[in-house]
PDB file of C-alpha atoms in Angstrom:
ATOM      1  CA  UNK Q1435      26.172 -97.199  51.844  1.00  0.00           C
ATOM      2  CA  UNK Q1436      26.385 -94.973  49.127  1.00  0.00           C
ATOM      3  CA  UNK Q1437      25.965 -90.942  49.206  1.00  0.00           C
ATOM      4  CA  UNK Q1438      22.667 -91.615  46.986  1.00  0.00           C
ATOM      5  CA  UNK Q1439      20.422 -93.563  48.716  1.00  0.00           C
ATOM      6  CA  UNK Q1440      20.810 -91.484  51.782  1.00  0.00           C
ATOM      7  CA  UNK Q1441      18.321 -88.790  52.594  1.00  0.00           C
ATOM      8  CA  UNK Q1442      18.915 -85.334  52.931  1.00  0.00           C
ATOM      9  CA  UNK Q1443      16.168 -83.956  56.055  1.00  0.00           C
ATOM     10  CA  UNK Q1444      14.782 -80.483  56.261  1.00  0.00           C
ATOM     11  CA  UNK Q1445      15.176 -79.495  60.243  1.00  0.00           C
ATOM     12  CA  UNK Q1446      12.708 -76.167  59.793  1.00  0.00           C
ATOM     13  CA  UNK Q1447      13.363 -75.902  63.725  1.00  0.00           C
ATOM     14  CA  UNK Q1448      16.964 -75.848  63.622  1.00  0.00           C
ATOM     15  CA  UNK Q1449      17.219 -73.966  60.345  1.00  0.00           C
ATOM     16  CA  UNK Q1450      19.142 -76.644  58.383  1.00  0.00           C
ATOM     17  CA  UNK Q1451      19.240 -79.208  55.765  1.00  0.00           C
ATOM     18  CA  UNK Q1452      20.646 -82.271  57.059  1.00  0.00           C
ATOM     19  CA  UNK Q1453      22.035 -85.583  56.239  1.00  0.00           C
ATOM     20  CA  UNK Q1454      22.919 -88.488  58.755  1.00  0.00           C
ATOM     21  CA  UNK Q1455      26.369 -90.295  58.026  1.00  0.00           C
ATOM     22  CA  UNK Q1456      28.205 -92.786  59.865  1.00  0.00           C
ATOM     23  CA  UNK Q1457      30.908 -90.158  60.239  1.00  0.00           C
ATOM     24  CA  UNK Q1458      28.219 -87.960  61.959  1.00  0.00           C
ATOM     25  CA  UNK Q1459      26.049 -85.116  60.735  1.00  0.00           C
ATOM     26  CA  UNK Q1460      26.919 -83.109  57.268  1.00  0.00           C
ATOM     27  CA  UNK Q1461      24.205 -79.838  57.516  1.00  0.00           C
ATOM     28  CA  UNK Q1462      23.699 -76.818  56.102  1.00  0.00           C
ATOM     29  CA  UNK Q1463      22.941 -73.872  57.954  1.00  0.00           C
ATOM     30  CA  UNK Q1464      20.320 -71.449  56.325  1.00  0.00           C
ATOM     31  CA  UNK Q1465      18.454 -68.112  57.615  1.00  0.00           C
ATOM     32  CA  UNK Q1466      15.215 -66.824  56.427  1.00  0.00           C
ATOM     33  CA  UNK Q1467      14.233 -63.529  56.040  1.00  0.00           C
ATOM     34  CA  UNK Q1468      10.930 -62.953  53.793  1.00  0.00           C
ATOM     35  CA  UNK Q1469      10.998 -65.138  51.008  1.00  0.00           C
ATOM     36  CA  UNK Q1470      14.745 -65.912  51.178  1.00  0.00           C
ATOM     37  CA  UNK Q1471      16.489 -68.364  52.333  1.00  0.00           C
ATOM     38  CA  UNK Q1472      20.524 -67.367  53.371  1.00  0.00           C
ATOM     39  CA  UNK Q1473      22.635 -70.311  53.347  1.00  0.00           C
ATOM     40  CA  UNK Q1474      25.060 -69.388  55.349  1.00  0.00           C
ATOM     41  CA  UNK Q1475      27.558 -72.744  56.361  1.00  0.00           C
ATOM     42  CA  UNK Q1476      28.219 -76.338  54.922  1.00  0.00           C
ATOM     43  CA  UNK Q1477      29.478 -78.586  57.056  1.00  0.00           C
ATOM     44  CA  UNK Q1478      30.301 -82.359  56.602  1.00  0.00           C
ATOM     45  CA  UNK Q1479      32.440 -84.647  58.796  1.00  0.00           C
ATOM     46  CA  UNK Q1480      36.054 -84.404  57.781  1.00  0.00           C
ATOM     47  CA  UNK Q1481      35.767 -88.606  57.355  1.00  0.00           C
ATOM     48  CA  UNK Q1482      33.270 -87.971  54.725  1.00  0.00           C
ATOM     49  CA  UNK Q1483      34.866 -84.731  52.731  1.00  0.00           C
ATOM     50  CA  UNK Q1484      34.376 -85.755  48.901  1.00  0.00           C
ATOM     51  CA  UNK Q1485      31.920 -87.899  48.727  1.00  0.00           C
ATOM     52  CA  UNK Q1486      29.254 -85.274  47.145  1.00  0.00           C
ATOM     53  CA  UNK Q1487      27.708 -84.783  50.463  1.00  0.00           C
ATOM     54  CA  UNK Q1488      27.958 -80.952  50.663  1.00  0.00           C
ATOM     55  CA  UNK Q1489      26.606 -80.748  47.056  1.00  0.00           C
ATOM     56  CA  UNK Q1490      23.702 -83.274  48.103  1.00  0.00           C
ATOM     57  CA  UNK Q1491      22.437 -80.546  51.123  1.00  0.00           C
ATOM     58  CA  UNK Q1492      22.624 -77.614  48.450  1.00  0.00           C
ATOM     59  CA  UNK Q1493      20.669 -79.651  46.238  1.00  0.00           C
ATOM     60  CA  UNK Q1494      18.104 -80.565  48.799  1.00  0.00           C
ATOM     61  CA  UNK Q1495      18.310 -76.662  49.651  1.00  0.00           C
ATOM     62  CA  UNK Q1496      17.738 -75.558  45.821  1.00  0.00           C
ATOM     63  CA  UNK Q1497      15.003 -77.940  45.570  1.00  0.00           C
ATOM     64  CA  UNK Q1498      12.850 -76.847  48.769  1.00  0.00           C
ATOM     65  CA  UNK Q1499      13.458 -73.353  47.197  1.00  0.00           C
ATOM     66  CA  UNK Q1500      11.953 -74.344  44.294  1.00  0.00           C
ATOM     67  CA  UNK Q1501       9.016 -75.856  45.388  1.00  0.00           C
ATOM     68  CA  UNK Q1502       8.325 -73.122  47.814  1.00  0.00           C
ATOM     69  CA  UNK Q1503       8.551 -70.373  45.907  1.00  0.00           C
ATOM     70  CA  UNK Q1504      11.615 -68.849  47.303  1.00  0.00           C
ATOM     71  CA  UNK Q1505      15.082 -67.775  46.568  1.00  0.00           C
ATOM     72  CA  UNK Q1506      18.252 -68.778  48.122  1.00  0.00           C
ATOM     73  CA  UNK Q1507      21.072 -65.989  49.262  1.00  0.00           C
ATOM     74  CA  UNK Q1508      24.720 -68.113  48.641  1.00  0.00           C
ATOM     75  CA  UNK Q1509      26.928 -66.912  51.566  1.00  0.00           C
ATOM     76  CA  UNK Q1510      28.345 -70.044  51.671  1.00  0.00           C
ATOM     77  CA  UNK Q1511      31.359 -70.173  49.906  1.00  0.00           C
ATOM     78  CA  UNK Q1512      30.857 -73.809  48.855  1.00  0.00           C
ATOM     79  CA  UNK Q1513      26.953 -72.965  47.995  1.00  0.00           C
ATOM     80  CA  UNK Q1514      28.708 -70.205  45.490  1.00  0.00           C
ATOM     81  CA  UNK Q1515      31.109 -72.750  44.656  1.00  0.00           C
ATOM     82  CA  UNK Q1516      28.318 -75.703  43.728  1.00  0.00           C
ATOM     83  CA  UNK Q1517      26.102 -72.811  41.486  1.00  0.00           C
ATOM     84  CA  UNK Q1518      29.246 -72.010  39.516  1.00  0.00           C
ATOM     85  CA  UNK Q1519      29.756 -75.902  39.094  1.00  0.00           C
ATOM     86  CA  UNK Q1520      25.479 -76.327  38.474  1.00  0.00           C
ATOM     87  CA  UNK Q1521      24.281 -73.103  36.327  1.00  0.00           C
ATOM     88  CA  UNK Q1522      21.110 -74.125  35.672  1.00  0.00           C
ATOM     89  CA  UNK Q1523      20.049 -74.455  39.248  1.00  0.00           C
ATOM     90  CA  UNK Q1524      20.942 -70.392  39.420  1.00  0.00           C
ATOM     91  CA  UNK Q1525      17.272 -69.775  38.678  1.00  0.00           C
ATOM     92  CA  UNK Q1526      16.417 -69.522  42.727  1.00  0.00           C
ATOM     93  CA  UNK Q1527      19.362 -67.164  43.480  1.00  0.00           C
ATOM     94  CA  UNK Q1528      17.956 -63.581  44.761  1.00  0.00           C
ATOM     95  CA  UNK Q1529      19.250 -61.066  41.998  1.00  0.00           C
ATOM     96  CA  UNK Q1530      20.472 -57.496  43.410  1.00  0.00           C
TER      97      UNK Q1530
END
């Protein structure tokens, strides 16, 4: 099934964004402090890598931050790389 048909879910209890795939669960873990979401770690099953699933998770986190008037802290190296490739999403990055 193409990646675009898969739905990223926000699991607030586990503090992560999730994408269920045939090869397992892809996720983006975060911590929350005030109005900041610290995006800590992105994980995609090995057999699912390279198909855009990690980017879909980050995009969902960015969109969530926009909708809820929060800022993201890009601790995860994958998130940092995503933001470098998608400068239009840097408006939700916490400064300072």
